[in-house]
């Protein structure tokens, strides 16, 4: 039924809307200099892909494959200047300012894609890909209309978050996810590697973390969806795969809450530990690492060391969300004496002690910390007894009601902020009434496609007041995500809307235009085997 409805939807839409060289561009570019559309570059037998240096060979092959799929031609790849000028040139031009700023120039004599980095050149290619996707008739005739695009993003970090901790996703599925997000110019994947339901990264010094912690269902061997982990080798390979597509992987190991899996493997790390604990992995345990236990710090120092060696990202995400202090630290004798010794009034102030240590391990590895903007529910104004974020931490906001507070907190403190407000960017929220066959974590809230598109990462603040907002993140918690099809279904098409919210300046954004540009992208996703929710409601109106 879904497929038939989709086809009808696509047919109706494609007859209603123009198919031209701008009609599939998502995110929409920030600067387009439209040229005479009658002038066209024809891709013929002798046309080849020319690259300025070997460092662009991945991009050249990516372009070659893309042209083969779109136009049925296989162009050869050469280094150095094109003899007859009939080339698609890829070039690194250091003088272009901006790491992701690309210039795509299509004239009747050739095409050039330039930028200061490989990532920028890659983005020029993804834009060209969408030009061909939209301009059906010219593409069929192997022609591309003249056009000049000089484009760069509004927001530096355009992120999606995957949660293979709750349900394991095999590494090849994570790669598929990365390949798709890269097409829409997302540049960071936050990988939530540890939680109550699973420990998903091999740590060589502590094999029990995965022997026990990666098995939510102790009967299932290491087979998914509940069991499984990534070897460091697999993760290194993933990092390279993503880097080729200008995607950085930021690993998250969530502490001090969300730690049932590690505590199941090493019960002595928790505040309350009983013999029954060892085999139970899963939420509702409300367990926390014990702030007063030196073994916790020793172990995490080593874990962070191994993590830092696998992921070249400058940042390590240490979580910090949803700690149940009352049930853990407040009831733990050793924590209470530590609190007295430190002269703290509140149990929550132990967070300062806990993260003081954990963040120093991150810094020792030459990395910067990332934390959920939630510790102690950021009850403002911060007093010395509450947790205060160190200057080098980037924060990521999540709960709807906390986002304005987080913006204000970071505006004052100067900490960089990534926005992931639930009502705009949580992709585990339903997309439309009753569209979730599986149990949903959240119940009430619904994040429609239109709502995501309405997201303004500047929150309507003055340019100065939003200067510290460095990222947006589409967050997909995994409690109800049993496999990659489900992950895609919840992510798309909402991720298209968020991609544009993160990349395109407000003055170039329009819902009507986005909606029209979305349809050809849905047909692309269908062909690529990427599941998505059909936004029936848009066609019905
Ligand atoms: C809260 S949002 C969480 C996640 C859960 C989610 C849904 C956030 C920082 N933490 O651990 O997956 O609720 O249950």
Coordinates of C-alpha atoms and ligand atoms in Angstrom, one line a residue:
X1 CA 0.0 0.0 0.0
X2 CA 2.8 2.3 0.9
X3 CA 4.6 1.8 -2.4
X4 CA 1.5 2.3 -4.5
X5 CA 0.6 5.4 -2.6
X6 CA 4.1 6.7 -3.0
X7 CA 4.1 6.1 -6.7
X8 CA 0.8 7.9 -7.1
X9 CA 2.1 10.7 -5.0
X10 CA 5.3 11.0 -7.0
X11 CA 3.5 10.9 -10.3
X12 CA 1.1 13.6 -9.2
X13 CA 3.9 15.7 -7.9
X14 CA 6.2 15.4 -10.9
X15 CA 3.4 16.4 -13.2
X16 CA 2.6 19.4 -11.1
X17 CA 6.1 20.7 -10.5
X18 CA 8.9 21.8 -12.8
X19 CA 11.8 19.4 -13.1
X20 CA 14.8 21.6 -13.7
X21 CA 18.4 22.0 -12.5
X22 CA 17.4 23.5 -9.2
X23 CA 14.4 21.3 -8.4
X24 CA 16.1 18.6 -6.4
X25 CA 18.7 20.7 -4.4
X26 CA 18.5 19.9 -0.7
X27 CA 19.9 21.7 1.2
X28 CA 19.3 24.7 -1.0
X29 CA 22.5 26.5 -1.8
X30 CA 23.2 29.9 -0.3
X31 CA 24.4 31.5 -3.5
X32 CA 23.3 30.6 -7.0
X33 CA 24.3 32.6 -10.0
X34 CA 21.9 31.3 -12.6
X35 CA 23.5 31.5 -16.1
X36 CA 21.9 31.2 -19.5
X37 CA 20.1 27.9 -19.2
X38 CA 20.1 27.5 -23.0
X39 CA 23.9 27.0 -22.8
X40 CA 24.6 23.4 -21.9
X41 CA 27.6 21.2 -21.4
X42 CA 27.3 17.9 -23.2
X43 CA 29.0 14.9 -21.7
X44 CA 30.4 13.0 -24.7
X45 CA 32.7 10.1 -25.4
X46 CA 35.9 12.1 -24.9
X47 CA 34.9 13.9 -21.7
X48 CA 36.9 12.9 -18.7
X49 CA 37.3 13.7 -15.1
X50 CA 40.4 15.7 -14.3
X51 CA 41.8 16.0 -10.9
X52 CA 44.4 18.5 -9.6
X53 CA 46.0 16.0 -7.2
X54 CA 45.9 12.4 -6.2
X55 CA 44.3 13.4 -2.9
X56 CA 41.1 13.8 -4.8
X57 CA 41.0 10.3 -6.2
X58 CA 38.1 9.2 -3.9
X59 CA 36.1 12.2 -5.0
X60 CA 36.9 11.5 -8.7
X61 CA 35.7 7.9 -8.4
X62 CA 32.6 9.0 -6.5
X63 CA 31.8 11.4 -9.4
X64 CA 32.5 8.7 -11.9
X65 CA 30.1 6.3 -10.2
X66 CA 27.5 9.0 -9.9
X67 CA 27.7 9.9 -13.6
X68 CA 27.5 6.2 -14.5
X69 CA 24.3 5.8 -12.5
X70 CA 22.7 9.0 -13.7
X71 CA 23.8 9.1 -17.3
X72 CA 25.0 5.6 -18.2
X73 CA 28.5 6.8 -19.1
X74 CA 31.8 5.8 -17.6
X75 CA 34.3 8.7 -17.8
X76 CA 38.0 8.1 -17.4
X77 CA 39.9 9.8 -14.7
X78 CA 43.1 11.7 -15.4
X79 CA 45.5 13.8 -13.6
X80 CA 46.6 17.2 -15.0
X81 CA 45.0 19.6 -17.5
X82 CA 42.4 18.5 -19.9
X83 CA 43.7 18.5 -23.5
X84 CA 40.5 19.4 -25.3
X85 CA 39.1 21.3 -22.3
X86 CA 36.1 19.0 -22.3
X87 CA 36.5 17.9 -18.7
X88 CA 34.9 17.9 -15.3
X89 CA 37.6 19.3 -13.2
X90 CA 38.1 18.7 -9.5
X91 CA 40.5 21.0 -7.8
X92 CA 41.7 22.0 -4.4
X93 CA 41.9 25.8 -4.3
X94 CA 43.4 26.9 -0.9
X95 CA 42.5 30.5 -1.5
X96 CA 38.8 29.8 -1.2
X97 CA 37.8 30.7 2.3
X98 CA 35.7 28.3 4.4
X99 CA 36.4 24.6 5.0
X100 CA 33.2 23.6 3.3
X101 CA 32.8 26.4 0.8
X102 CA 32.6 25.0 -2.7
X103 CA 32.3 26.6 -6.1
X104 CA 30.5 24.6 -8.8
X105 CA 30.9 26.2 -12.2
X106 CA 29.0 24.7 -15.2
X107 CA 29.5 26.3 -18.6
X108 CA 29.1 25.1 -22.1
X109 CA 32.8 24.4 -22.1
X110 CA 33.1 22.2 -19.0
X111 CA 32.4 21.8 -15.4
X112 CA 34.7 22.6 -12.5
X113 CA 34.3 21.9 -8.8
X114 CA 36.7 23.7 -6.5
X115 CA 37.1 24.3 -2.8
X116 CA 39.8 24.6 -0.2
X117 CA 39.4 21.0 1.1
X118 CA 38.4 17.6 -0.1
X119 CA 35.2 18.0 1.8
X120 CA 34.3 21.1 -0.1
X121 CA 34.9 19.4 -3.4
X122 CA 32.8 16.5 -2.3
X123 CA 30.0 18.9 -1.6
X124 CA 30.3 20.4 -5.0
X125 CA 29.8 16.8 -6.4
X126 CA 26.8 16.1 -4.2
X127 CA 25.2 19.3 -5.5
X128 CA 26.0 18.3 -9.1
X129 CA 24.4 14.9 -8.3
X130 CA 21.2 16.6 -7.3
X131 CA 21.2 18.9 -10.3
X132 CA 21.2 15.8 -12.5
X133 CA 18.5 14.2 -10.3
X134 CA 16.2 17.2 -10.8
X135 CA 16.9 18.0 -14.4
X136 CA 15.5 14.8 -15.8
X137 CA 15.2 15.6 -19.5
X138 CA 18.7 17.2 -19.9
X139 CA 20.2 14.4 -17.8
X140 CA 18.7 11.8 -20.1
X141 CA 20.4 13.6 -23.0
X142 CA 23.7 13.8 -21.0
X143 CA 23.5 17.5 -20.9
X144 CA 23.9 19.9 -17.9
X145 CA 22.6 23.5 -18.1
X146 CA 25.1 26.3 -17.3
X147 CA 25.0 27.4 -13.7
X148 CA 27.3 28.9 -11.1
X149 CA 26.9 28.0 -7.4
X150 CA 29.1 29.4 -4.6
X151 CA 27.9 27.8 -1.5
X152 CA 28.8 27.4 2.1
X153 CA 26.9 26.3 5.3
X154 CA 25.2 28.4 7.9
X155 CA 25.9 26.1 10.8
X156 CA 29.4 24.4 11.2
X157 CA 28.3 21.0 12.6
X158 CA 25.3 19.4 11.0
X159 CA 24.8 16.2 12.9
X160 CA 22.8 13.1 13.2
X161 CA 22.9 10.7 16.1
X162 CA 22.6 7.0 16.0
X163 CA 22.0 4.8 19.0
X164 CA 23.3 1.3 18.4
X165 CA 23.5 0.8 22.2
X166 CA 19.8 0.1 22.6
X167 CA 19.6 -2.1 19.5
X168 CA 22.7 -3.1 17.8
X169 CA 23.2 -2.0 14.2
X170 CA 25.8 -4.0 12.2
X171 CA 28.7 -1.8 11.0
X172 CA 27.7 -2.1 7.4
X173 CA 24.3 -0.5 8.3
X174 CA 26.1 2.3 10.0
X175 CA 28.0 2.9 6.8
X176 CA 24.8 3.0 4.8
X177 CA 23.5 5.6 7.2
X178 CA 26.6 7.6 6.8
X179 CA 26.5 7.4 3.0
X180 CA 23.0 8.8 3.0
X181 CA 23.6 11.6 5.4
X182 CA 26.6 12.7 3.4
X183 CA 24.4 13.2 0.4
X184 CA 22.6 15.9 2.3
X185 CA 25.8 17.5 3.6
X186 CA 25.6 16.3 7.2
X187 CA 29.1 16.3 8.5
X188 CA 29.0 14.7 11.9
X189 CA 27.6 11.4 13.1
X190 CA 27.3 11.1 16.9
X191 CA 27.6 7.5 17.7
X192 CA 26.0 6.6 21.1
X193 CA 28.2 3.6 21.9
X194 CA 27.2 2.8 25.5
X195 CA 24.0 2.8 27.5
X196 CA 22.0 0.7 29.9
X197 CA 21.1 -1.7 27.1
X198 CA 24.5 -2.4 25.7
X199 CA 28.2 -1.7 25.6
X200 CA 29.1 -1.6 21.9
X201 CA 32.7 -0.8 21.5
X202 CA 35.6 -3.3 22.0
X203 CA 37.9 -2.1 24.8
X204 CA 41.0 -4.3 24.6
X205 CA 41.9 -3.8 28.3
X206 CA 38.5 -4.9 29.5
X207 CA 37.1 -7.7 27.3
X208 CA 34.2 -8.3 29.8
X209 CA 32.7 -5.0 28.7
X210 CA 31.6 -6.6 25.5
X211 CA 31.6 -10.3 26.6
X212 CA 28.9 -9.4 29.1
X213 CA 27.9 -5.8 28.3
X214 CA 27.2 -6.3 24.6
X215 CA 24.7 -9.1 25.3
X216 CA 21.4 -7.7 26.2
X217 CA 19.9 -11.0 25.5
X218 CA 22.3 -13.5 27.1
X219 CA 21.0 -16.4 25.0
X220 CA 21.6 -14.8 21.7
X221 CA 25.3 -15.3 21.2
X222 CA 26.5 -12.1 19.6
X223 CA 23.7 -12.0 17.0
X224 CA 21.5 -8.8 16.8
X225 CA 19.3 -6.9 17.2
X226 CA 20.0 -6.9 20.9
X227 CA 23.5 -8.3 21.0
X228 CA 26.7 -7.2 19.3
X229 CA 29.6 -4.8 19.4
X230 CA 32.1 -3.1 17.0
X231 CA 35.7 -4.1 17.1
X232 CA 38.2 -1.2 17.1
X233 CA 39.2 -2.3 13.6
X234 CA 35.7 -2.0 12.3
X235 CA 35.4 1.4 13.9
X236 CA 38.6 2.6 12.3
X237 CA 37.3 1.5 9.0
X238 CA 34.1 3.3 9.6
X239 CA 36.0 6.5 10.5
X240 CA 37.9 6.4 7.2
X241 CA 34.7 5.6 5.2
X242 CA 33.0 8.6 6.8
X243 CA 35.9 10.9 6.4
X244 CA 35.9 10.3 2.7
X245 CA 32.4 11.7 2.7
X246 CA 33.3 14.6 4.9
X247 CA 31.6 13.0 7.9
X248 CA 33.3 13.0 11.3
X249 CA 32.4 10.4 13.9
X250 CA 32.1 11.7 17.5
X251 CA 31.9 8.8 19.9
X252 CA 29.7 9.0 22.9
X253 CA 30.2 7.0 26.1
X254 CA 27.4 8.0 28.4
X255 CA 28.3 8.6 32.1
X256 CA 27.6 8.6 35.0
X257 CA 24.0 7.4 34.4
X258 CA 22.9 5.1 31.5
X259 CA 25.6 2.7 32.7
X260 CA 23.7 -0.5 33.5
X261 CA 25.7 -2.4 30.8
X262 CA 29.1 -1.6 32.2
X263 CA 27.9 -2.2 35.7
X264 CA 26.5 -5.6 34.7
X265 CA 30.0 -6.5 33.5
X266 CA 31.8 -4.9 36.5
X267 CA 29.2 -4.6 39.4
X268 CA 31.8 -3.0 41.7
X269 CA 31.6 0.2 39.7
X270 CA 28.0 0.9 40.8
X271 CA 26.8 2.4 44.0
X272 CA 24.3 -0.3 44.7
X273 CA 25.5 -3.7 43.6
X274 CA 24.0 -7.0 44.3
X275 CA 24.7 -10.4 43.0
X276 CA 21.5 -10.4 40.9
X277 CA 22.7 -7.3 39.1
X278 CA 25.4 -9.0 37.0
X279 CA 23.0 -10.4 34.4
X280 CA 20.6 -7.6 34.1
X281 CA 21.1 -5.1 31.3
X282 CA 18.5 -2.6 30.4
X283 CA 16.8 0.6 31.3
X284 CA 14.7 1.2 34.4
X285 CA 17.6 0.1 36.6
X286 CA 18.5 3.7 37.2
X287 CA 22.0 2.8 38.0
X288 CA 25.0 5.2 38.2
X289 CA 28.7 4.9 38.4
X290 CA 29.8 5.5 41.9
X291 CA 31.4 9.0 42.3
X292 CA 33.4 7.9 45.3
X293 CA 35.0 4.8 43.8
X294 CA 38.5 5.2 42.4
X295 CA 38.2 2.1 40.3
X296 CA 35.6 3.9 38.2
X297 CA 38.1 6.6 37.3
X298 CA 41.0 4.2 36.7
X299 CA 38.9 2.2 34.3
X300 CA 37.5 5.2 32.4
X301 CA 40.9 6.7 32.0
X302 CA 41.9 3.6 30.2
X303 CA 38.6 3.4 28.2
X304 CA 38.9 7.1 27.1
X305 CA 42.5 6.4 26.1
X306 CA 41.4 3.5 23.8
X307 CA 38.5 5.6 22.5
X308 CA 40.8 8.5 21.7
X309 CA 43.1 6.2 19.7
X310 CA 40.3 4.9 17.6
X311 CA 38.4 8.1 16.8
X312 CA 40.5 11.0 15.4
X313 CA 37.6 13.5 16.2
X314 CA 38.7 16.4 18.4
X315 CA 35.7 15.7 20.6
X316 CA 34.6 12.9 22.9
X317 CA 31.0 13.0 24.2
X318 CA 30.7 11.9 27.8
X319 CA 26.9 12.1 28.0
X320 CA 25.9 13.4 31.4
X321 CA 22.1 13.1 31.0
X322 CA 19.5 11.7 33.2
X323 CA 21.4 10.8 36.3
X324 CA 19.3 9.5 39.2
X325 CA 21.4 11.0 42.0
X326 CA 18.8 10.5 44.7
X327 CA 18.7 6.7 44.1
X328 CA 22.5 6.4 43.9
X329 CA 24.9 8.9 45.3
X330 CA 22.4 10.2 47.9
X331 CA 22.0 6.7 49.3
X332 CA 25.7 5.7 49.2
X333 CA 27.7 6.0 52.4
X334 CA 31.0 6.5 50.7
X335 CA 29.5 9.2 48.5
X336 CA 28.2 10.9 51.5
X337 CA 31.6 11.0 53.2
X338 CA 33.1 12.3 50.0
X339 CA 30.5 15.0 49.9
X340 CA 31.4 16.0 53.5
X341 CA 35.1 15.9 52.8
X342 CA 34.7 18.2 49.8
X343 CA 32.4 20.5 51.7
X344 CA 29.6 20.2 49.2
X345 CA 26.1 20.9 50.3
X346 CA 24.2 19.0 47.6
X347 CA 24.6 15.5 46.2
X348 CA 24.4 16.9 42.7
X349 CA 27.6 18.9 43.4
X350 CA 29.4 15.6 43.3
X351 CA 29.0 16.0 39.5
X352 CA 31.8 18.6 39.7
X353 CA 34.1 16.1 41.4
X354 CA 33.1 13.3 39.0
X355 CA 33.3 15.2 35.8
X356 CA 36.4 17.1 37.0
X357 CA 38.2 13.8 36.9
X358 CA 36.6 12.4 33.7
X359 CA 37.2 15.6 31.7
X360 CA 40.8 15.6 32.7
X361 CA 41.2 12.2 31.0
X362 CA 39.7 13.6 27.9
X363 CA 42.1 16.6 27.9
X364 CA 45.1 14.3 28.6
X365 CA 44.3 12.7 25.2
X366 CA 44.3 16.1 23.6
X367 CA 40.5 16.0 23.1
X368 CA 37.6 18.3 24.0
X369 CA 34.6 17.2 25.9
X370 CA 31.0 17.3 24.7
X371 CA 28.2 17.0 27.2
X372 CA 24.4 17.0 27.2
X373 CA 23.2 20.3 28.5
X374 CA 21.2 19.0 31.4
X375 CA 23.4 18.3 34.4
X376 CA 21.5 19.2 37.5
X377 CA 18.8 20.4 35.2
X378 CA 20.8 23.6 34.9
X379 CA 18.8 25.4 37.5
X380 CA 19.8 29.0 36.9
X381 CA 21.5 30.9 38.3
X382 CA 24.3 28.5 38.8
X383 CA 25.6 28.6 42.4
X384 CA 28.9 27.0 43.4
X385 CA 27.1 24.0 44.7
X386 CA 25.6 23.1 41.4
X387 CA 27.5 21.7 38.4
X388 CA 29.2 24.3 36.4
X389 CA 30.4 23.5 32.9
X390 CA 34.1 24.0 32.2
X391 CA 34.9 26.5 29.4
X392 CA 36.3 23.9 27.0
X393 CA 33.1 21.8 27.0
X394 CA 30.7 22.0 24.0
X395 CA 27.1 21.4 25.2
X396 CA 24.3 19.8 23.4
X397 CA 20.7 20.8 24.3
X398 CA 17.9 18.3 24.2
X399 CA 14.8 18.7 26.3
X400 CA 12.4 21.2 24.8
X401 CA 12.0 23.3 27.8
X402 CA 15.7 23.3 28.6
X403 CA 16.8 24.6 25.2
X404 CA 16.1 28.3 25.8
X405 CA 17.8 28.0 29.2
X406 CA 20.8 26.2 27.6
X407 CA 21.0 29.0 25.0
X408 CA 21.0 31.6 27.7
X409 CA 23.5 29.7 29.8
X410 CA 26.0 29.3 27.0
X411 CA 25.4 32.8 25.7
X412 CA 26.7 34.1 29.0
X413 CA 29.4 31.5 29.5
X414 CA 30.7 31.4 26.0
X415 CA 30.5 27.6 25.7
X416 CA 29.8 26.4 22.2
X417 CA 26.3 24.9 21.9
X418 CA 24.8 22.3 19.6
X419 CA 21.0 22.3 19.4
X420 CA 19.0 19.1 19.5
X421 CA 15.6 20.4 20.8
X422 CA 13.2 17.5 21.0
X423 CA 10.3 19.2 19.3
X424 CA 12.3 20.0 16.2
X425 CA 15.0 17.5 15.9
X426 CA 14.2 14.2 17.7
X427 CA 13.6 11.7 15.0
X428 CA 12.4 9.0 17.5
X429 CA 9.4 11.2 18.1
X430 CA 6.4 10.1 15.8
X431 CA 6.2 11.9 12.5
X432 CA 2.5 11.9 12.3
X433 CA -0.4 10.6 14.4
X434 CA -0.3 6.9 15.1
X435 CA 2.4 6.2 12.5
X436 CA 4.5 4.1 14.9
X437 CA 3.8 0.4 14.8
X438 CA 6.3 -0.2 17.6
X439 CA 6.3 1.1 21.1
X440 CA 7.4 4.7 21.3
X441 CA 9.3 6.1 24.1
X442 CA 7.8 9.4 24.3
X443 CA 4.1 9.0 23.8
X444 CA 2.7 12.4 23.2
X445 CA 5.0 14.6 21.2
X446 CA 4.9 14.6 17.4
X447 CA 7.5 16.0 15.3
X448 CA 6.1 16.5 11.8
X449 CA 8.2 17.2 8.7
X450 CA 6.8 20.7 8.6
X451 CA 7.8 21.2 12.2
X452 CA 11.4 20.1 11.5
X453 CA 11.5 22.4 8.6
X454 CA 10.3 25.3 10.7
X455 CA 13.4 25.0 12.9
X456 CA 15.5 28.1 13.0
X457 CA 18.9 27.2 14.6
X458 CA 19.2 30.9 15.5
X459 CA 16.0 30.8 17.6
X460 CA 15.3 34.2 16.3
X461 CA 18.1 35.7 18.3
X462 CA 20.4 38.5 17.1
X463 CA 23.4 37.5 15.1
X464 CA 25.6 38.2 18.0
X465 CA 23.5 36.2 20.5
X466 CA 23.5 33.2 18.3
X467 CA 27.2 33.3 17.4
X468 CA 28.0 30.5 19.9
X469 CA 25.5 28.1 18.3
X470 CA 27.8 25.8 16.4
X471 CA 25.7 22.8 15.6
X472 CA 22.3 21.1 15.0
X473 CA 21.7 17.5 15.7
X474 CA 18.9 15.1 14.5
X475 CA 18.7 12.6 17.3
X476 CA 17.4 9.1 16.9
X477 CA 17.2 7.2 20.2
X478 CA 17.2 3.5 19.7
X479 CA 14.7 1.9 22.1
X480 CA 12.2 1.3 19.2
X481 CA 14.8 1.1 16.4
X482 CA 15.3 -2.6 15.8
X483 CA 17.1 -2.3 12.5
X484 CA 18.4 0.0 9.8
X485 CA 15.1 0.1 7.9
X486 CA 13.4 1.4 10.9
X487 CA 16.3 3.9 11.5
X488 CA 15.9 5.2 7.9
X489 CA 12.1 5.3 8.2
X490 CA 12.2 7.5 11.2
X491 CA 15.0 9.7 9.8
X492 CA 13.7 10.3 6.4
X493 CA 12.3 12.6 5.1
X494 CA 12.7 14.6 8.3
X495 CA 16.5 14.6 7.9
X496 CA 16.1 16.4 4.6
X497 CA 14.3 19.3 6.4
X498 CA 16.9 19.5 9.1
X499 CA 19.7 19.4 6.5
X500 CA 18.3 22.5 5.0
X501 CA 17.7 24.1 8.4
X502 CA 21.4 23.6 9.3
X503 CA 22.9 24.6 5.9
X504 CA 20.7 27.3 4.3
X505 CA 20.3 30.8 5.5
X506 CA 16.8 31.8 6.5
X507 CA 16.3 34.2 3.6
X508 CA 16.8 31.3 1.1
X509 CA 14.4 28.9 2.9
X510 CA 10.8 28.4 2.1
X511 CA 8.5 25.5 3.0
X512 CA 6.7 25.4 -0.3
X513 CA 9.9 25.3 -2.2
X514 CA 11.4 22.6 0.1
X515 CA 8.3 20.5 -0.3
X516 CA 8.5 20.6 -4.0
X517 CA 12.2 19.8 -4.0
X518 CA 11.7 16.9 -1.7
X519 CA 9.7 14.7 -4.1
X520 CA 12.5 13.9 -6.5
X521 CA 14.7 13.1 -3.5
X522 CA 12.1 10.7 -2.2
X523 CA 12.2 8.9 -5.5
X524 CA 15.9 8.8 -5.2
X525 CA 15.7 7.3 -1.7
X526 CA 13.2 4.7 -3.0
X527 CA 15.7 3.7 -5.8
X528 CA 18.5 3.6 -3.3
X529 CA 16.6 1.2 -1.0
X530 CA 16.4 3.7 1.8
X531 CA 13.1 3.4 3.6
X532 CA 11.2 6.6 4.6
X533 CA 7.8 7.7 5.7
X534 CA 5.7 8.9 2.9
X535 CA 4.4 12.3 3.9
X536 CA 0.8 11.5 2.6
X537 CA -0.6 14.6 4.4
X538 CA 1.2 17.0 2.1
X539 CA -0.3 15.5 -1.1
X540 CA -3.8 15.4 0.5
X541 CA -4.0 19.2 1.0
Ligands
LIG1 C1 16.2 10.5 27.1 S1 17.4 12.7 25.4 C2 17.5 10.2 26.8 C3 17.8 8.9 26.1 C4 16.5 8.1 25.8 C5 15.4 9.0 25.5 C6 14.1 8.3 25.1 C7 18.6 12.2 26.3 C8 19.8 13.0 26.4 N1 18.5 11.0 27.0 O1 18.7 8.2 26.8 O2 16.8 7.2 24.8 O3 15.1 9.8 26.6 O4 13.8 7.3 26.0

